[in-house]
């Protein structure tokens, strides 16, 4: 297929339109059942309701004595020592009038008892116990079902299995839970100039940093990277790597997606039967991006410059994968911040500016974290976020407010915010 035909499918689109197109194309993957110990961070695929009461029975909130509150009126009073009730032991008999049962925190109250006197307010000789204070009805008693009762809604599909929810499922006696499958995502670098970092010599070649950054970014969201190494700029080799890559749930390549003679990605994907959904987005860094549907799988042909790779991954690939993982919140959180210096640019493309965030007198300020070239990694390393300057904007004055995507913040937002 000729380059012109590929390009004809779509010209440059805006960031929001591209995001909607990509997110509209992907859907949650299947589900699997995992043991609770492996469930951390996964996305729930079932609706959870309590099947039992928590606590299962009225129990003591203190170490002390289970009593009948009425017996303690006019304290100090002396009661006969009854049963001994450590946590986990059920009482064998009813507590009768004039009696106190020694009870530990969490132990079920014996029938007949309606209050607990804490050990600090008592004295005992083993056979009798003196209570120095009277007890009110229900004092230091945790009621059966005060946490949850059978049928209480606990969590819905899309909830993330964080520690408290994992703990709740365990408390309810659940050993297995249904979660969304994690996507296996192929990562392919392309370019004759690329070598693995441990092969880096002073011979004009550069390390394929994108491969490693992408694998790290995938791990961060709990997706499983499948590393496919570096393909040279040869269409047959690239095609063969993509064929292997399509065994995964999604494919990310970097480089070779522009209009140079050696930029084969689009042509190869079309030759594999791919349907070009998107190419070229009105943004900087990262204008060329091929979003191609091949064999029912989304393929993201990201640009090669490392900052373009990262920024396009952040805008399009990360939320798409989070959606495939069943997350309902899929975006980075956004903070409004004031620009620390004037920013000018031509109209036409939206800019994502690497910035450091600083709070001054209760307001956030954004300062460029270094040079903004699409090959400059250090300013990305030093950035707290990406400030969004809309396509139509040409000049933002110092102090003007911008939306900053906090790209190191693991929290997820329901809306893109830009
Ligand atoms: P390309 O679009 O293939 O011309 O790549 C654009 C720029 O990104 C070139 O300077 C490439 O050397 C560089 N580049 C491409 N792939 C990678 C990669 N995996 N890691 C680091 N830089 C890359
Ligand atoms: Mg290249």
XYZ file of N, CA and C in Angstrom, residues 59-280:
666
model
N -20.071 -9.461 71.064
C -18.805 -9.841 71.696
C -18.219 -8.684 72.467
N -17.188 -8.996 73.221
C -16.620 -8.008 74.134
C -15.626 -7.099 73.414
N -15.704 -5.786 73.707
C -14.760 -4.817 73.148
C -13.564 -4.627 74.080
N -13.555 -5.314 75.218
C -12.513 -5.111 76.251
C -12.130 -6.445 76.882
N -10.959 -6.474 77.482
C -10.647 -7.570 78.400
C -11.307 -7.205 79.729
N -12.089 -8.130 80.319
C -12.771 -7.789 81.579
C -13.742 -8.873 81.992
N -14.955 -8.466 82.418
C -15.947 -9.414 82.911
C -17.285 -9.160 82.254
N -17.872 -10.239 81.712
C -19.231 -10.147 81.170
C -20.182 -10.257 82.359
N -21.150 -9.361 82.416
C -22.065 -9.311 83.563
C -23.486 -9.027 83.095
N -24.408 -9.106 84.050
C -25.746 -8.549 83.837
C -25.678 -7.144 84.428
N -25.963 -6.147 83.639
C -25.811 -4.756 84.093
C -26.595 -4.524 85.385
N -27.772 -5.164 85.472
C -28.627 -4.953 86.648
C -27.930 -5.378 87.939
N -27.038 -6.410 87.830
C -26.327 -6.915 89.015
C -25.291 -5.927 89.548
N -24.955 -4.925 88.722
C -23.842 -4.045 89.114
C -24.336 -2.733 89.721
N -25.643 -2.561 89.798
C -26.193 -1.319 90.371
C -25.702 -1.191 91.808
N -25.363 0.015 92.223
C -24.900 0.269 93.588
C -23.491 -0.218 93.842
N -22.652 -0.296 92.746
C -21.256 -0.726 92.901
C -20.571 0.159 93.953
N -19.543 -0.355 94.691
C -18.954 -1.679 94.457
C -19.866 -2.853 94.817
N -19.802 -3.888 93.981
C -20.536 -5.132 94.252
C -19.597 -6.310 94.055
N -19.916 -7.414 94.692
C -19.100 -8.628 94.539
C -19.939 -9.686 93.834
N -19.365 -10.270 92.769
C -20.075 -11.322 92.010
C -19.257 -12.607 92.061
N -19.954 -13.731 91.881
C -19.266 -15.036 91.814
C -18.586 -15.174 90.456
N -17.412 -15.813 90.450
C -16.685 -16.019 89.194
C -17.340 -17.158 88.430
N -17.731 -16.912 87.175
C -18.350 -17.951 86.357
C -17.344 -18.512 85.347
N -17.793 -18.697 84.121
C -16.957 -19.263 83.046
C -15.778 -18.367 82.694
N -14.755 -18.985 82.109
C -13.620 -18.227 81.557
C -13.781 -18.253 80.031
N -13.817 -17.067 79.383
C -14.122 -17.003 77.940
C -13.007 -16.312 77.148
N -11.981 -17.066 76.749
C -10.966 -16.482 75.871
C -11.556 -16.240 74.480
N -10.903 -15.363 73.669
C -11.392 -15.090 72.320
C -11.445 -16.392 71.536
N -12.491 -16.593 70.771
C -12.605 -17.778 69.924
C -13.341 -18.912 70.589
N -13.623 -18.797 71.901
C -14.351 -19.874 72.578
C -15.796 -19.460 72.790
N -16.704 -20.330 72.412
C -18.123 -20.042 72.632
C -18.501 -20.440 74.058
N -19.339 -19.667 74.684
C -19.808 -19.961 76.037
C -20.624 -21.257 76.046
N -20.479 -22.040 77.130
C -21.196 -23.316 77.227
C -22.503 -23.198 77.997
N -22.651 -22.128 78.722
C -23.876 -22.027 79.528
C -24.265 -20.576 79.767
N -25.495 -20.400 80.213
C -26.063 -19.072 80.443
C -25.428 -18.441 81.678
N -25.212 -17.135 81.618
C -24.734 -16.404 82.793
C -25.928 -16.148 83.707
N -25.811 -16.624 84.931
C -26.965 -16.460 85.842
C -26.764 -15.236 86.725
N -27.818 -14.826 87.391
C -27.767 -13.639 88.249
C -26.689 -13.806 89.310
N -25.957 -12.758 89.613
C -24.923 -12.782 90.656
C -23.592 -13.302 90.161
N -23.470 -13.517 88.861
C -22.269 -14.140 88.308
C -21.549 -13.196 87.326
N -20.231 -13.346 87.233
C -19.440 -12.620 86.225
C -18.571 -13.629 85.493
N -18.478 -13.518 84.144
C -17.617 -14.440 83.372
C -16.405 -13.661 82.881
N -15.224 -14.173 83.167
C -14.007 -13.513 82.683
C -14.011 -13.618 81.153
N -13.802 -12.498 80.461
C -13.944 -12.494 78.992
C -12.820 -11.673 78.369
N -12.338 -12.137 77.212
C -11.262 -11.438 76.498
C -11.871 -10.675 75.309
N -11.156 -9.644 74.854
C -11.609 -8.853 73.703
C -11.919 -9.773 72.527
N -13.086 -9.612 71.937
C -13.455 -10.397 70.758
C -14.212 -11.664 71.086
N -14.211 -12.092 72.368
C -14.936 -13.320 72.717
C -16.437 -13.043 72.733
N -17.208 -14.036 72.275
C -18.668 -13.874 72.228
C -19.213 -13.774 73.647
N -20.179 -12.877 73.846
C -20.812 -12.731 75.154
C -21.621 -13.985 75.471
N -21.599 -14.452 76.731
C -22.466 -15.599 77.062
C -23.925 -15.135 77.086
N -24.810 -16.078 76.847
C -26.244 -15.770 76.944
C -26.519 -15.226 78.348
N -27.353 -14.226 78.437
C -27.699 -13.657 79.751
C -26.887 -12.424 80.091
N -25.648 -12.315 79.554
C -24.825 -11.129 79.828
C -25.270 -9.994 78.931
N -25.193 -8.769 79.409
C -25.586 -7.627 78.586
C -24.633 -6.445 78.736
N -23.492 -6.645 79.412
C -22.507 -5.566 79.550
C -21.156 -6.175 79.891
N -20.089 -5.382 79.695
C -18.741 -5.820 80.058
C -18.128 -4.744 80.956
N -17.513 -5.193 82.042
C -16.773 -4.284 82.919
C -15.298 -4.510 82.650
N -14.573 -3.425 82.371
C -13.174 -3.646 82.009
C -12.339 -4.023 83.225
N -11.305 -4.809 82.963
C -10.520 -5.434 84.028
C -9.929 -4.380 84.974
N -9.627 -3.193 84.441
C -9.045 -2.123 85.262
C -9.994 -1.681 86.384
N -11.298 -1.923 86.227
C -12.275 -1.491 87.236
C -12.661 -2.640 88.177
N -11.814 -3.667 88.253
C -12.177 -4.854 89.051
C -11.012 -5.321 89.913
N -11.348 -6.196 90.845
C -10.338 -6.920 91.636
C -10.864 -8.316 91.808
N -9.967 -9.311 91.858
C -10.466 -10.684 92.025
C -9.522 -11.489 92.904
N -10.119 -12.486 93.602
C -9.293 -13.446 94.359
C -9.364 -14.799 93.678
N -9.932 -14.861 92.493
C -10.047 -16.126 91.766
C -11.439 -16.710 91.859
N -12.063 -16.630 93.003
C -13.405 -17.193 93.180
C -14.481 -16.123 93.048
N -14.098 -14.901 93.413
C -15.038 -13.783 93.374
C -14.400 -12.612 92.660
N -15.250 -11.711 92.171
C -14.718 -10.511 91.547
C -15.478 -9.305 92.102
N -14.695 -8.302 92.498
C -15.292 -7.068 93.003
C -15.305 -6.056 91.854
N -16.494 -5.512 91.572
C -16.611 -4.485 90.525
C -16.693 -3.137 91.224
N -15.768 -2.234 90.866
C -15.733 -0.919 91.528
C -16.726 0.053 90.927
N -17.169 -0.231 89.695
C -18.123 0.679 89.042
C -19.298 -0.109 88.517
N -20.441 0.525 88.486
C -21.602 -0.125 87.886
C -21.472 -0.020 86.359
N -22.132 -0.948 85.671
C -22.062 -0.987 84.197
C -23.406 -0.575 83.618
N -23.355 0.179 82.514
C -24.611 0.505 81.828
C -24.928 -0.614 80.836
N -26.189 -0.729 80.482
C -26.636 -1.790 79.563
C -25.874 -1.649 78.232
N -25.271 -2.733 77.780
C -24.577 -2.727 76.475
C -23.167 -2.153 76.525
N -22.707 -1.791 77.716
C -21.384 -1.176 77.833
C -20.285 -2.139 77.350
N -19.384 -1.624 76.498
C -18.246 -2.383 75.948
C -18.666 -3.657 75.214
N -19.859 -3.624 74.649
C -20.324 -4.780 73.862
C -20.389 -4.367 72.398
N -19.771 -5.166 71.526
C -19.902 -4.967 70.076
C -21.048 -5.853 69.613
N -21.984 -5.225 68.917
C -23.189 -5.955 68.527
C -22.965 -6.824 67.288
N -23.568 -7.980 67.267
C -23.555 -8.830 66.064
C -24.082 -8.014 64.890
N -23.373 -8.061 63.741
C -23.863 -7.384 62.535
C -23.693 -5.878 62.547
N -22.992 -5.316 63.548
C -22.860 -3.841 63.554
C -21.969 -3.363 62.410
N -21.098 -4.222 61.900
C -20.274 -3.885 60.730
C -21.085 -4.180 59.468
N -21.325 -5.440 59.178
C -22.172 -5.805 58.030
C -23.118 -6.942 58.424
N -24.222 -7.028 57.669
C -25.204 -8.105 57.865
C -25.353 -8.852 56.545
N -25.923 -10.054 56.557
C -26.130 -10.749 55.286
C -26.872 -9.827 54.319
N -26.314 -9.672 53.119
C -26.954 -8.823 52.112
C -26.384 -7.421 52.026
N -25.574 -6.996 53.004
C -24.989 -5.651 52.913
C -24.127 -5.557 51.662
N -24.357 -4.524 50.792
C -23.490 -4.385 49.612
C -22.073 -3.981 50.024
N -21.075 -4.650 49.460
C -19.679 -4.384 49.843
C -18.930 -3.676 48.718
N -18.993 -4.215 47.501
C -18.238 -3.605 46.394
C -18.848 -4.056 45.079
N -18.657 -3.207 44.063
C -19.214 -3.484 42.741
C -18.079 -3.733 41.739
N -18.387 -4.357 40.589
C -17.370 -4.568 39.558
C -16.690 -3.242 39.218
N -15.372 -3.286 39.042
C -14.625 -2.061 38.757
C -13.881 -1.565 39.982
N -14.291 -2.041 41.169
C -13.579 -1.628 42.393
C -12.172 -2.225 42.370
N -11.218 -1.467 42.866
C -9.840 -1.965 42.935
C -9.661 -2.702 44.254
N -9.026 -3.861 44.186
C -8.826 -4.666 45.401
C -7.641 -4.119 46.191
N -7.923 -3.051 46.945
C -6.920 -2.493 47.839
C -7.012 -3.211 49.180
N -6.028 -2.950 50.039
C -5.914 -3.698 51.298
C -7.227 -3.784 52.093
N -7.968 -2.687 52.285
C -9.187 -2.818 53.096
C -10.213 -3.773 52.489
N -10.368 -3.738 51.158
C -11.345 -4.625 50.521
C -10.867 -6.079 50.587
N -9.567 -6.293 50.382
C -9.018 -7.652 50.523
C -9.284 -8.155 51.943
N -9.070 -7.291 52.915
C -9.313 -7.667 54.311
C -10.775 -8.000 54.553
N -11.662 -7.217 53.989
C -13.101 -7.460 54.154
C -13.496 -8.801 53.541
N -12.973 -9.097 52.342
C -13.313 -10.378 51.702
C -12.839 -11.539 52.560
N -11.643 -11.396 53.120
C -11.126 -12.446 54.005
C -12.034 -12.582 55.223
N -12.445 -11.436 55.807
C -13.310 -11.471 56.994
C -14.622 -12.182 56.685
N -15.079 -12.050 55.428
C -16.339 -12.688 55.028
C -16.147 -14.160 54.667
N -14.918 -14.632 54.748
C -14.655 -16.040 54.466
C -14.462 -16.345 53.004
N -14.191 -15.302 52.195
C -13.969 -15.525 50.764
C -12.503 -15.873 50.534
N -12.245 -16.974 49.861
C -10.867 -17.354 49.547
C -10.538 -17.053 48.090
N -11.556 -16.950 47.253
C -11.370 -16.718 45.817
C -12.192 -15.508 45.406
N -11.712 -14.833 44.382
C -12.461 -13.662 43.923
C -12.319 -13.542 42.405
N -13.381 -13.078 41.762
C -13.370 -12.930 40.308
C -12.854 -11.534 39.952
N -11.809 -11.497 39.115
C -11.177 -10.228 38.735
C -11.011 -10.166 37.220
N -10.746 -8.958 36.724
C -10.463 -8.786 35.301
C -9.080 -9.332 34.968
N -8.980 -9.925 33.785
C -7.689 -10.405 33.286
C -6.757 -9.218 33.092
N -5.501 -9.432 33.395
C -4.506 -8.380 33.132
C -4.078 -8.468 31.685
N -4.000 -7.332 30.980
C -3.564 -7.432 29.591
C -2.082 -7.786 29.484
N -1.788 -8.679 28.550
C -0.392 -8.917 28.158
C -0.137 -7.964 26.999
N 0.879 -7.161 27.147
C 1.107 -6.096 26.169
C 2.502 -6.243 25.555
N 2.530 -6.463 24.239
C 3.817 -6.599 23.543
C 4.471 -5.235 23.397
N 5.776 -5.183 23.642
C 6.536 -3.933 23.512
C 7.637 -4.159 22.479
N 7.564 -3.425 21.377
C 8.513 -3.603 20.279
C 9.181 -2.269 19.944
N 10.504 -2.270 19.942
C 11.239 -1.078 19.506
C 11.666 -1.297 18.059
N 11.692 -0.231 17.279
C 12.144 -0.356 15.892
C 13.173 0.719 15.589
N 14.209 0.348 14.906
C 15.217 1.326 14.491
C 16.592 0.685 14.387
N 17.249 0.899 13.235
C 18.592 0.345 13.012
C 19.614 0.898 13.994
N 19.307 2.082 14.560
C 20.274 2.739 15.427
C 20.221 2.256 16.872
N 19.286 1.326 17.176
C 19.040 0.990 18.584
C 19.809 -0.243 19.035
N 20.284 -0.194 20.267
C 20.907 -1.377 20.901
C 20.351 -1.505 22.312
N 20.542 -2.703 22.873
C 20.194 -2.907 24.278
C 21.171 -2.077 25.129
N 20.715 -1.619 26.289
C 21.581 -0.754 27.109
C 22.946 -1.360 27.414
N 23.005 -2.669 27.585
C 24.307 -3.272 27.939
C 25.219 -3.440 26.713
N 24.723 -3.086 25.524
C 25.548 -3.132 24.310
C 25.950 -1.740 23.848
N 25.695 -0.754 24.689
C 25.945 0.629 24.294
C 27.449 0.869 24.187
N 27.901 1.260 22.975
C 29.315 1.592 22.715
C 29.331 2.970 22.087
N 30.527 3.510 21.935
C 30.628 4.811 21.290
C 30.725 4.602 19.780
N 29.655 4.032 19.188
C 29.711 3.696 17.764
C 28.563 4.329 16.993
N 27.941 5.351 17.578
C 26.875 6.059 16.879
C 25.498 5.500 17.150
N 25.430 4.382 17.836
C 24.105 3.836 18.140
C 23.648 4.304 19.531
N 22.368 4.197 19.784
C 21.832 4.644 21.081
C 21.051 3.497 21.719
N 20.882 3.588 23.036
C 20.151 2.530 23.748
C 18.650 2.694 23.504
N 17.977 1.570 23.417
C 16.518 1.605 23.248
C 15.874 1.907 24.594
N 15.924 3.156 24.971
C 15.383 3.525 26.292
C 13.863 3.360 26.321
N 13.224 3.546 25.179
C 11.753 3.442 25.157
C 11.267 2.074 25.626
N 11.983 1.024 25.200
C 11.531 -0.327 25.565
C 11.421 -0.450 27.074
N 12.410 0.086 27.758
C 12.460 -0.068 29.216
C 11.463 0.853 29.895
N 11.351 2.082 29.378
C 10.375 3.018 29.957
C 8.956 2.459 29.789
N 8.680 1.898 28.618
C 7.332 1.369 28.374
C 7.034 0.171 29.267
N 8.008 -0.738 29.401
C 7.788 -1.906 30.272
C 7.530 -1.450 31.703
N 8.279 -0.432 32.152
C 8.085 0.079 33.511
C 6.697 0.701 33.657
N 6.298 1.455 32.638
C 4.974 2.111 32.687
C 3.857 1.067 32.711
N 4.068 -0.043 32.006
C 3.057 -1.108 31.992
C 2.976 -1.788 33.361
N 4.132 -2.058 33.931
C 4.139 -2.701 35.257
C 3.444 -1.826 36.285
N 3.641 -0.510 36.150
C 3.028 0.427 37.091
C 1.514 0.269 37.166
N 0.890 -0.068 36.065
C -0.576 -0.204 36.094
C -1.007 -1.665 36.228
N -0.051 -2.561 36.425
C -0.427 -3.956 36.617
C -0.677 -4.705 35.323
N -0.254 -4.126 34.191
C -0.314 -4.875 32.929
C 0.976 -5.689 32.815
N 0.946 -6.707 31.974
C 2.111 -7.588 31.873
C 2.870 -7.304 30.580
N 4.053 -6.686 30.675
C 4.790 -6.416 29.442
C 5.376 -7.691 28.855
N 5.316 -7.808 27.535
C 5.963 -8.921 26.839
C 7.015 -8.273 25.939
N 8.251 -8.427 26.331
C 9.331 -7.688 25.690
C 9.738 -8.344 24.370
N 9.614 -7.611 23.277
C 9.930 -8.196 21.972
C 11.212 -7.635 21.357
N 11.982 -6.919 22.144
C 13.295 -6.482 21.684
C 13.240 -5.399 20.623
N 14.308 -5.381 19.807
C 14.478 -4.319 18.813
C 14.392 -4.930 17.423
N 13.550 -4.347 16.580
C 13.508 -4.786 15.179
C 14.251 -3.757 14.335
N 15.041 -4.212 13.360
C 15.685 -3.256 12.460
C 14.640 -2.626 11.540
N 15.034 -1.612 10.798
C 14.091 -0.943 9.888
C 13.930 -1.754 8.602
N 13.463 -2.975 8.742
C 13.233 -3.848 7.583
C 11.814 -4.369 7.669
N 11.010 -4.086 6.644
C 9.581 -4.402 6.742
C 9.293 -5.873 7.018
N 10.092 -6.791 6.445
C 9.794 -8.217 6.660
C 9.999 -8.590 8.123
N 11.082 -8.051 8.696
C 11.368 -8.376 10.101
C 10.307 -7.745 11.009
N 9.956 -6.514 10.696
C 8.943 -5.835 11.520
C 7.618 -6.592 11.445
N 7.266 -7.027 10.232
C 6.002 -7.765 10.051
C 6.023 -9.046 10.877
N 7.145 -9.727 10.844
C 7.246 -10.992 11.579
C 7.135 -10.753 13.083
N 7.753 -9.672 13.581
C 7.649 -9.360 15.023
C 6.211 -8.994 15.398
N 5.558 -8.238 14.523
C 4.173 -7.867 14.823
C 3.275 -9.106 14.850
N 3.545 -10.047 13.937
C 2.726 -11.274 13.929
C 2.837 -11.977 15.272
N 4.045 -12.048 15.796
C 4.245 -12.670 17.115
C 3.562 -11.824 18.185
N 3.676 -10.516 18.041
C 3.134 -9.605 19.060
C 1.622 -9.744 19.176
N 0.977 -10.105 18.067
C -0.486 -10.138 18.068
C -1.072 -11.283 18.892
N -0.209 -12.130 19.449
C -0.686 -13.124 20.405
C -1.053 -12.455 21.727
N -0.569 -11.238 21.919
C -0.867 -10.492 23.156
C -2.215 -9.789 23.042
N -2.627 -9.133 24.126
C -3.912 -8.417 24.120
C -3.812 -7.048 23.466
N -2.607 -6.492 23.470
C -2.382 -5.187 22.844
C -0.909 -5.116 22.476
N -0.590 -4.227 21.537
C 0.788 -4.105 21.066
C 1.185 -2.637 21.096
N 2.396 -2.384 21.596
C 2.936 -1.027 21.537
C 4.270 -1.093 20.807
N 4.405 -0.287 19.750
C 5.723 -0.165 19.128
C 6.153 1.276 19.305
N 7.468 1.509 19.179
C 7.918 2.900 19.171
C 8.879 3.095 18.021
N 8.814 4.262 17.425
C 9.671 4.610 16.295
C 9.060 4.180 14.968
N 9.610 4.716 13.891
C 9.242 4.276 12.549
C 7.824 4.595 12.132
N 7.247 5.605 12.746
C 5.835 5.847 12.467
C 5.638 7.180 11.738
N 6.761 7.804 11.393
C 6.671 9.107 10.744
C 6.636 8.924 9.220
N 7.155 9.895 8.473
C 7.034 9.822 7.013
C 8.374 9.566 6.318
N 9.409 9.222 7.101
C 10.719 8.933 6.502
C 10.672 7.656 5.682
N 11.685 7.484 4.809
C 11.777 6.285 3.962
C 11.784 5.011 4.796
N 12.385 5.111 5.989
C 12.546 3.907 6.798
C 11.448 3.761 7.847
N 10.420 4.578 7.747
C 9.320 4.511 8.714
C 8.270 3.535 8.209
N 8.426 2.287 8.584
C 7.656 1.180 8.005
C 6.383 0.816 8.769
N 6.253 1.297 9.988
C 5.208 0.757 10.868
C 3.816 0.776 10.228
N 3.411 1.919 9.719
C 2.046 2.012 9.181
C 1.866 1.073 7.996
N 2.853 1.087 7.097
C 2.729 0.241 5.901
C 2.686 -1.241 6.276
N 3.516 -1.623 7.234
C 3.539 -3.035 7.641
C 2.207 -3.429 8.281
N 1.688 -2.567 9.155
C 0.432 -2.917 9.841
C -0.724 -3.031 8.850
N -0.723 -2.173 7.865
C -1.773 -2.263 6.837
C -1.590 -3.548 6.025
N -0.339 -3.910 5.733
C -0.089 -5.150 4.975
C -0.511 -6.389 5.773
N -0.563 -6.251 7.106
C -1.021 -7.380 7.941
C -2.541 -7.388 8.087
N -3.195 -6.517 7.334
C -4.656 -6.480 7.393
C -5.171 -5.468 8.405
N -4.264 -4.664 8.924
C -4.668 -3.689 9.946
C -5.542 -2.590 9.395
N -6.433 -2.113 10.251
C -7.288 -1.002 9.868
C -6.793 0.230 10.618
N -6.304 1.192 9.824
C -5.749 2.422 10.399
C -6.875 3.287 10.941
N -6.915 3.460 12.252
C -8.001 4.233 12.853
C -7.595 5.681 13.088
N -6.302 5.887 13.209
C -5.864 7.218 13.595
C -4.402 7.372 13.247
N -4.064 8.547 12.783
C -2.658 8.861 12.566
C -2.497 10.353 12.662
N -1.497 10.817 13.331
C -1.224 12.245 13.460
C -2.215 12.915 14.394
